[in-house]
Tab-separated table of C-alpha atoms and ligand atoms in Angstrom:
chain	number	residue	atom	x	y	z
C	14	MET	CA	14.298	38.380	-2.384
C	15	ARG	CA	14.928	37.917	1.100
C	16	ILE	CA	12.635	37.478	4.036
C	17	ALA	CA	12.488	41.056	5.779
C	18	LYS	CA	9.577	40.612	8.256
C	19	ILE	CA	7.062	38.105	9.562
C	20	GLU	CA	4.138	39.329	11.346
C	21	THR	CA	0.907	37.610	12.909
C	22	ALA	CA	-2.739	38.799	13.237
C	23	GLU	CA	-6.031	37.156	14.220
C	24	VAL	CA	-8.951	36.532	12.026
C	25	ASN	CA	-12.579	35.632	13.520
C	26	ILE	CA	-15.233	34.383	11.100
C	27	PRO	CA	-18.491	33.111	12.290
C	28	LEU	CA	-19.826	29.697	10.974
C	29	VAL	CA	-22.916	29.300	9.030
C	30	THR	CA	-23.845	26.760	11.721
C	31	PRO	CA	-21.862	25.117	14.736
C	32	PHE	CA	-19.336	22.385	13.666
C	33	LYS	CA	-19.895	19.384	15.880
C	34	THR	CA	-17.792	16.241	15.924
C	35	ALA	CA	-17.246	13.451	18.487
C	36	LEU	CA	-14.417	15.628	19.634
C	37	ARG	CA	-15.736	19.263	19.926
C	38	THR	CA	-18.352	21.800	19.039
C	39	VAL	CA	-17.067	25.227	17.453
C	40	ASP	CA	-18.995	28.274	16.327
C	41	SER	CA	-16.502	30.404	14.636
C	42	VAL	CA	-13.071	30.125	12.563
C	43	HIS	CA	-10.858	32.292	15.057
C	44	ASP	CA	-7.299	31.584	13.580
C	45	ILE	CA	-3.921	33.350	13.531
C	46	LEU	CA	-2.654	34.779	10.109
C	47	VAL	CA	0.759	35.193	9.167
C	48	ARG	CA	2.382	37.732	6.746
C	49	VAL	CA	5.855	37.318	5.285
C	50	THR	CA	7.068	40.354	3.532
C	51	THR	CA	10.314	40.290	1.459
C	52	ASP	CA	12.916	43.064	1.074
C	53	ASP	CA	11.484	43.827	-2.393
C	54	GLY	CA	8.059	44.340	-0.960
C	55	GLN	CA	6.353	40.970	-2.013
C	56	GLU	CA	3.930	39.474	0.517
C	57	GLY	CA	3.050	35.893	1.263
C	58	PHE	CA	0.202	34.807	3.464
C	59	GLY	CA	-0.497	31.807	5.698
C	60	GLU	CA	-3.115	30.729	8.536
C	61	ALA	CA	-3.113	28.449	11.505
C	62	PRO	CA	-6.268	27.190	13.393
C	63	PRO	CA	-5.984	26.467	17.129
C	64	THR	CA	-7.247	22.819	16.912
C	65	ALA	CA	-6.048	21.966	20.532
C	66	VAL	CA	-7.705	18.697	20.755
C	67	ILE	CA	-6.022	17.369	17.568
C	68	THR	CA	-2.879	19.124	17.076
C	69	GLY	CA	-1.994	20.413	20.429
C	70	ASP	CA	-1.874	24.007	18.976
C	71	THR	CA	-3.585	27.127	20.693
C	72	ARG	CA	-3.772	30.605	19.410
C	73	GLY	CA	-1.205	31.559	22.084
C	74	SER	CA	1.226	28.744	21.415
C	75	ILE	CA	0.998	29.308	17.518
C	76	ARG	CA	1.890	33.204	18.070
C	77	CYS	CA	4.405	32.382	20.396
C	78	ALA	CA	6.397	29.700	18.283
C	79	ILE	CA	5.988	32.147	15.165
C	80	GLU	CA	7.224	35.300	16.716
C	81	GLU	CA	9.807	33.866	19.210
C	82	PHE	CA	11.144	30.835	17.347
C	83	ILE	CA	10.425	30.682	13.692
C	84	ALA	CA	10.618	34.404	12.781
C	85	PRO	CA	14.084	35.010	14.328
C	86	ALA	CA	15.331	31.729	12.359
C	87	LEU	CA	14.068	32.909	8.899
C	88	ILE	CA	14.643	36.437	8.713
C	89	GLY	CA	17.190	37.325	6.126
C	90	MET	CA	16.938	34.310	4.113
C	91	GLU	CA	16.689	34.083	0.384
C	92	ILE	CA	13.072	32.840	-0.806
C	93	GLU	CA	14.746	31.086	-3.673
C	94	ASN	CA	16.480	28.763	-0.986
C	95	LEU	CA	13.318	26.944	-0.317
C	96	ASP	CA	15.060	23.735	0.909
C	97	GLY	CA	17.340	25.850	3.479
C	98	ILE	CA	14.275	27.725	4.798
C	99	MET	CA	12.480	24.493	5.430
C	100	LYS	CA	15.327	22.864	7.090
C	101	LYS	CA	15.414	26.103	9.498
C	102	LEU	CA	11.689	26.086	9.923
C	103	HIS	CA	11.354	22.684	11.252
C	104	GLY	CA	14.544	22.866	13.182
C	105	ALA	CA	13.597	26.078	14.977
C	106	ILE	CA	11.228	24.498	17.199
C	107	LEU	CA	9.613	20.782	17.832
C	108	LYS	CA	6.066	20.000	17.055
C	109	ASN	CA	3.894	23.128	16.649
C	110	THR	CA	2.645	21.805	13.415
C	111	SER	CA	0.036	24.636	12.960
C	112	ALA	CA	2.401	27.417	13.486
C	113	LYS	CA	4.923	25.799	10.910
C	114	ALA	CA	2.135	25.340	8.170
C	115	ALA	CA	1.045	28.912	8.569
C	116	VAL	CA	4.630	30.133	7.886
C	117	ASP	CA	5.310	27.116	5.340
C	118	MET	CA	2.517	28.154	3.350
C	119	ALA	CA	3.415	31.888	3.139
C	120	ILE	CA	7.028	30.836	1.932
C	121	TYR	CA	5.589	28.561	-0.856
C	122	ASP	CA	3.210	31.649	-1.768
C	123	LEU	CA	6.361	33.672	-2.286
C	124	PHE	CA	8.659	30.963	-3.761
C	125	ALA	CA	5.789	30.550	-6.518
C	126	LYS	CA	5.660	34.222	-7.005
C	127	SER	CA	9.340	34.328	-7.455
C	128	CYS	CA	9.043	31.708	-10.278
C	129	GLY	CA	6.221	33.681	-11.844
C	130	LYS	CA	3.802	30.596	-11.585
C	131	PRO	CA	0.543	29.766	-9.714
C	132	LEU	CA	1.541	27.514	-6.581
C	133	TYR	CA	-0.397	24.509	-8.018
C	134	GLN	CA	1.814	24.453	-10.941
C	135	ILE	CA	5.168	24.491	-8.922
C	136	LEU	CA	3.638	21.537	-6.842
C	137	GLY	CA	3.026	19.325	-9.987
C	138	GLY	CA	0.121	20.927	-11.858
C	139	SER	CA	-1.870	17.851	-12.028
C	140	ARG	CA	-5.345	19.724	-12.721
C	141	LYS	CA	-6.903	23.162	-12.506
C	142	GLU	CA	-10.021	22.193	-10.567
C	143	ILE	CA	-10.717	19.895	-7.725
C	144	GLU	CA	-13.974	18.698	-6.141
C	145	THR	CA	-14.567	18.810	-2.419
C	146	ASP	CA	-17.121	17.256	-0.033
C	147	LEU	CA	-19.157	19.187	2.480
C	148	THR	CA	-18.951	18.205	6.264
C	149	ILE	CA	-22.359	17.398	7.864
C	150	SER	CA	-22.127	17.851	11.905
C	151	VAL	CA	-23.263	15.116	14.226
C	152	ASN	CA	-26.584	16.177	15.537
C	153	GLY	CA	-30.094	14.402	15.927
C	154	ILE	CA	-31.040	12.181	12.925
C	155	GLU	CA	-33.700	14.683	11.509
C	156	GLU	CA	-31.226	17.537	11.654
C	157	MET	CA	-28.428	15.688	9.998
C	158	VAL	CA	-30.993	14.425	7.366
C	159	ALA	CA	-32.251	18.123	6.657
C	160	ASP	CA	-28.519	19.329	6.572
C	161	SER	CA	-27.753	16.388	4.086
C	162	LEU	CA	-30.615	17.282	1.699
C	163	LYS	CA	-29.619	21.096	1.899
C	164	ALA	CA	-26.006	20.166	0.930
C	165	VAL	CA	-27.146	18.238	-2.229
C	166	GLU	CA	-29.336	21.016	-3.052
C	167	GLN	CA	-26.326	23.286	-3.258
C	168	GLY	CA	-24.608	21.139	-5.522
C	169	PHE	CA	-22.384	18.794	-3.439
C	170	THR	CA	-22.179	15.164	-4.566
C	171	THR	CA	-20.262	13.981	-1.617
C	172	LEU	CA	-21.022	14.251	1.951
C	173	LYS	CA	-18.837	13.828	5.057
C	174	ILE	CA	-20.792	12.560	7.985
C	175	LYS	CA	-19.425	13.140	11.429
C	176	VAL	CA	-20.514	10.256	13.736
C	177	GLY	CA	-18.935	8.183	16.467
C	178	LYS	CA	-20.562	9.397	19.559
C	179	GLU	CA	-23.317	6.697	19.960
C	180	GLY	CA	-22.210	3.369	18.641
C	181	LEU	CA	-24.869	1.515	16.797
C	182	LYS	CA	-27.156	4.496	16.603
C	183	ASP	CA	-24.631	5.898	14.130
C	184	VAL	CA	-26.056	3.176	11.654
C	185	GLU	CA	-29.443	4.921	11.902
C	186	ARG	CA	-27.915	8.229	11.272
C	187	ILE	CA	-26.029	6.827	8.091
C	188	ARG	CA	-29.162	4.931	6.892
C	189	ALA	CA	-31.448	7.603	7.135
C	190	ILE	CA	-29.069	10.128	5.499
C	191	ARG	CA	-28.681	7.332	2.619
C	192	GLN	CA	-32.334	6.849	2.084
C	193	ALA	CA	-32.957	10.752	1.900
C	194	VAL	CA	-30.045	11.654	-0.555
C	195	GLY	CA	-30.366	8.531	-2.779
C	196	PRO	CA	-27.938	6.206	-4.007
C	197	GLU	CA	-25.795	8.585	-6.282
C	198	ILE	CA	-24.353	10.817	-3.420
C	199	ARG	CA	-20.895	9.496	-2.054
C	200	LEU	CA	-20.987	9.317	1.671
C	201	ARG	CA	-17.732	9.619	3.747
C	202	ILE	CA	-17.957	8.533	7.372
C	203	ASP	CA	-15.808	10.204	10.023
C	204	ALA	CA	-15.787	8.728	13.395
C	205	ASN	CA	-12.979	10.993	14.842
C	206	GLN	CA	-11.693	8.216	17.001
C	207	GLY	CA	-15.053	7.538	18.590
C	208	TRP	CA	-15.230	3.912	18.322
C	209	SER	CA	-13.413	0.973	19.755
C	210	ALA	CA	-12.006	-1.325	17.074
C	211	LYS	CA	-14.607	-4.099	17.600
C	212	ASP	CA	-17.382	-1.630	17.672
C	213	ALA	CA	-16.176	-0.222	14.345
C	214	VAL	CA	-16.039	-3.589	12.777
C	215	ARG	CA	-19.447	-4.289	13.969
C	216	ILE	CA	-20.835	-0.960	12.918
C	217	ILE	CA	-19.160	-0.765	9.423
C	218	ARG	CA	-20.148	-4.506	8.791
C	219	THR	CA	-23.859	-3.870	9.809
C	220	MET	CA	-24.032	-0.880	7.361
C	221	GLU	CA	-22.269	-3.032	4.454
C	222	ASP	CA	-24.974	-5.824	5.286
C	223	MET	CA	-27.611	-3.275	4.823
C	224	GLY	CA	-26.307	-2.471	1.533
C	225	ILE	CA	-25.163	1.214	2.472
C	226	GLU	CA	-22.583	2.065	0.183
C	227	MET	CA	-19.722	4.114	1.495
C	228	ASP	CA	-16.799	5.799	0.001
C	229	LEU	CA	-14.679	5.370	3.089
C	230	VAL	CA	-14.665	5.296	6.951
C	231	GLU	CA	-12.369	7.799	8.530
C	232	GLN	CA	-10.271	7.333	11.770
C	233	PRO	CA	-12.626	4.838	13.290
C	234	VAL	CA	-10.372	4.248	16.503
C	235	ASN	CA	-8.007	6.279	18.599
C	236	ALA	CA	-5.155	7.882	16.800
C	237	HIS	CA	-2.389	5.719	18.355
C	238	ASP	CA	-4.106	2.426	18.245
C	239	PHE	CA	-2.591	1.290	15.052
C	240	ALA	CA	-3.488	-2.262	15.889
C	241	GLY	CA	-7.038	-1.153	16.082
C	242	MET	CA	-6.839	0.702	12.728
C	243	LYS	CA	-5.267	-2.639	11.328
C	244	LEU	CA	-8.106	-4.827	12.620
C	245	VAL	CA	-10.677	-2.504	11.227
C	246	THR	CA	-9.077	-2.317	7.943
C	247	SER	CA	-8.681	-6.197	7.529
C	248	GLN	CA	-12.126	-6.858	8.822
C	249	VAL	CA	-14.317	-4.808	6.463
C	250	TYR	CA	-14.518	-4.235	2.809
C	251	THR	CA	-15.236	-0.539	3.076
C	252	PRO	CA	-11.808	1.503	2.475
C	253	ILE	CA	-10.581	2.934	5.716
C	254	LEU	CA	-8.968	6.405	5.774
C	255	ALA	CA	-6.292	7.394	8.523
C	256	ASP	CA	-6.743	11.105	9.764
C	257	GLU	CA	-5.541	11.777	13.297
C	258	SER	CA	-3.151	8.518	13.048
C	259	VAL	CA	-0.968	10.163	10.539
C	260	PHE	CA	0.711	13.632	11.229
C	261	SER	CA	4.452	12.984	9.936
C	262	PRO	CA	5.775	11.194	6.719
C	263	GLU	CA	7.267	8.653	9.379
C	264	ASP	CA	3.810	7.930	10.647
C	265	ALA	CA	2.769	7.455	6.913
C	266	ILE	CA	5.473	4.825	6.397
C	267	ARG	CA	4.623	2.818	9.525
C	268	LEU	CA	0.831	2.993	8.743
C	269	ILE	CA	1.288	1.799	5.228
C	270	GLN	CA	3.931	-0.874	6.084
C	271	GLU	CA	1.628	-2.333	8.825
C	272	ARG	CA	-1.235	-1.995	6.530
C	273	ALA	CA	-3.302	-0.205	9.284
C	274	ALA	CA	-5.357	1.764	6.637
C	275	ASP	CA	-6.255	1.887	2.991
C	276	LEU	CA	-6.084	5.719	2.585
C	277	ILE	CA	-4.323	8.611	4.130
C	278	ASN	CA	-5.784	12.058	5.075
C	279	ILE	CA	-3.256	14.794	4.565
C	280	LYS	CA	-3.807	17.986	6.337
C	281	LEU	CA	-1.151	20.657	6.429
C	282	MET	CA	-1.793	21.636	9.985
C	283	LYS	CA	-0.770	18.075	11.019
C	284	THR	CA	2.409	17.950	8.704
C	285	GLY	CA	3.540	21.367	9.505
C	286	GLY	CA	3.003	22.372	5.868
C	287	ILE	CA	3.315	21.657	2.201
C	288	TYR	CA	7.051	20.592	2.362
C	289	GLU	CA	6.414	17.598	4.546
C	290	ALA	CA	2.851	16.872	2.983
C	291	LEU	CA	4.986	16.371	-0.331
C	292	LYS	CA	6.917	13.680	1.497
C	293	ILE	CA	3.714	11.906	2.496
C	294	CYS	CA	2.546	12.259	-1.171
C	295	ALA	CA	5.593	10.649	-2.392
C	296	ILE	CA	5.557	7.784	0.031
C	297	ALA	CA	1.990	7.184	-0.572
C	298	GLU	CA	2.442	7.323	-4.501
C	299	SER	CA	5.316	4.808	-4.163
C	300	TYR	CA	3.161	2.462	-2.475
C	301	GLY	CA	-0.011	3.118	-4.712
C	302	VAL	CA	-2.103	4.589	-1.592
C	303	GLU	CA	-4.407	7.088	-2.446
C	304	CYS	CA	-4.652	10.295	-0.306
C	305	MET	CA	-7.323	12.724	0.564
C	306	ILE	CA	-6.577	16.204	1.623
C	307	GLY	CA	-8.412	17.790	4.685
C	308	CYS	CA	-8.484	20.705	6.696
C	309	MET	CA	-9.492	21.913	10.216
C	310	LEU	CA	-11.468	24.973	10.670
C	311	GLU	CA	-9.778	27.090	8.333
C	312	SER	CA	-10.812	30.187	6.326
C	313	LYS	CA	-9.782	30.721	2.519
C	314	ILE	CA	-5.966	31.199	3.279
C	315	ALA	CA	-5.009	27.809	4.524
C	316	VAL	CA	-7.580	25.991	2.646
C	317	SER	CA	-6.475	27.582	-0.563
C	318	ALA	CA	-2.681	26.210	0.308
C	319	ALA	CA	-4.313	22.830	0.659
C	320	ALA	CA	-6.251	23.176	-2.405
C	321	HIS	CA	-3.161	24.202	-4.657
C	322	LEU	CA	-1.382	21.141	-3.237
C	323	ALA	CA	-4.461	18.826	-4.286
C	324	ALA	CA	-4.437	20.418	-7.744
C	325	GLY	CA	-0.693	19.818	-7.949
C	326	LYS	CA	-0.502	16.205	-6.929
C	327	GLY	CA	-2.467	13.378	-8.636
C	328	ILE	CA	-2.005	11.066	-5.653
C	329	ILE	CA	-4.616	13.284	-3.790
C	330	THR	CA	-7.743	11.975	-5.245
C	331	ARG	CA	-10.223	13.237	-2.641
C	332	ALA	CA	-10.544	16.595	-1.033
C	333	ASP	CA	-12.269	17.715	2.161
C	334	LEU	CA	-11.857	21.401	1.725
C	335	ASP	CA	-15.069	22.804	2.823
C	336	GLY	CA	-13.753	25.354	5.379
C	337	PRO	CA	-14.637	28.413	3.172
C	338	SER	CA	-18.213	26.997	2.773
C	339	LEU	CA	-18.636	26.827	6.402
C	340	CYS	CA	-17.833	30.448	7.038
C	341	ARG	CA	-20.399	33.076	6.856
C	342	GLU	CA	-18.233	35.496	5.063
C	343	ASP	CA	-14.847	35.723	3.052
C	344	PRO	CA	-12.719	38.602	4.042
C	345	TYR	CA	-10.062	38.137	1.541
C	346	THR	CA	-9.441	39.080	-2.057
C	347	GLY	CA	-8.243	36.690	-4.637
C	348	GLY	CA	-7.325	33.156	-4.515
C	349	PRO	CA	-9.042	29.976	-5.902
C	350	VAL	CA	-12.757	30.311	-6.421
C	351	TYR	CA	-15.031	28.126	-4.157
C	352	ALA	CA	-18.001	27.447	-6.051
C	353	GLY	CA	-20.218	24.845	-4.212
C	354	ASN	CA	-18.347	21.631	-4.566
C	355	ARG	CA	-15.984	22.784	-7.069
C	356	ILE	CA	-12.688	24.824	-6.391
C	357	ILE	CA	-11.202	26.338	-9.342
C	358	MET	CA	-7.586	27.583	-9.618
C	359	ASN	CA	-6.517	30.397	-11.551
C	360	ASP	CA	-3.440	31.796	-13.209
C	361	THR	CA	-2.499	34.548	-10.477
C	362	TRP	CA	1.021	33.951	-9.182
C	363	GLY	CA	1.413	32.113	-5.652
C	364	MET	CA	-1.485	31.263	-3.739
C	365	GLY	CA	-3.513	34.244	-5.504
C	366	ILE	CA	-4.659	35.817	-2.369
C	367	THR	CA	-3.702	39.572	-2.682
C	368	GLU	CA	-5.422	41.294	0.130
C	369	VAL	CA	-6.059	40.257	3.718
C	370	PRO	CA	-7.824	42.962	5.769
C	371	ALA	CA	-6.125	41.697	9.126
C	372	PHE	CA	-2.840	43.442	7.812
C	373	ALA	CA	-4.229	46.384	6.128
C	374	GLY	CA	-2.697	49.688	6.945
C	375	ARG	CA	0.246	48.010	8.971
G	4	MG	MG1	-11.200	13.540	10.324
């Protein structure tokens, strides 16, 4: 089973509502898709979103990295030689983590197929079903409360609230949402680097003093401000989750050793795929640090790769995999089932996605 062809295509799926964070506003999932075909006709699929403000990747750079650097390095390799492929993939070009992630997941898709197993079983087989939160975009308070109530009606029991634009006014947002949804719903707060360390301590402590229970606060300060992350982590009771601060296994080691966060948010687009994400899982597990798995604005292909990883590894105790729920349509056939807050794995080999219209007829 040798790699014969690596192709790219584009997908553009409108969102149900615009996605707004402290960093950006987006209306659609406009991503690059990858198909890896083997000499015996098997297909593996991958996807990469152009998250320029976080990973530095654009549609143009993703295509170029795959077509001109990664594909030539991998063509002809045996799928069974997963380790060798991954060394070549990561050696073909520096950074470009989203492009690498798209190819990495297509290779894992094929590797699991070659083993005759669903991918999550190859990755550890921890459980068959995971629960995801739903993101509430940063907007006016009334709109955020209405969006939160709608999410709860749809069956979501954990909400991820985007804040970080307006300092202490964010407290009003969270308080209003907490009052509206009641005490049983878990709230995750994502500042997307929007606060200074001192502001973060003040804001989080204010919420704690008001008795507002939070599951975690995500990336309160700038990605590179490890000292700020450490200050916030040491000064508040609420668990602090590192997102933009941790891309690589090396980042994870540093963050854990400096005690700069309580939890780590793994995203395939930051690590460059499953192979490197597994290293972060191993590091985190060794230190007893729980992980969350997250996604960018991704449709079902990339999110399903992340879901397989989360179902595989027990150290991933939280999932923020709401990409498919934010999309207005699902163009693909097969894969895990997304039912409200539940993502249910099935026994199809590989990632389980069987048809991707962007490649049909090619
Ligand atoms: Mg985040």
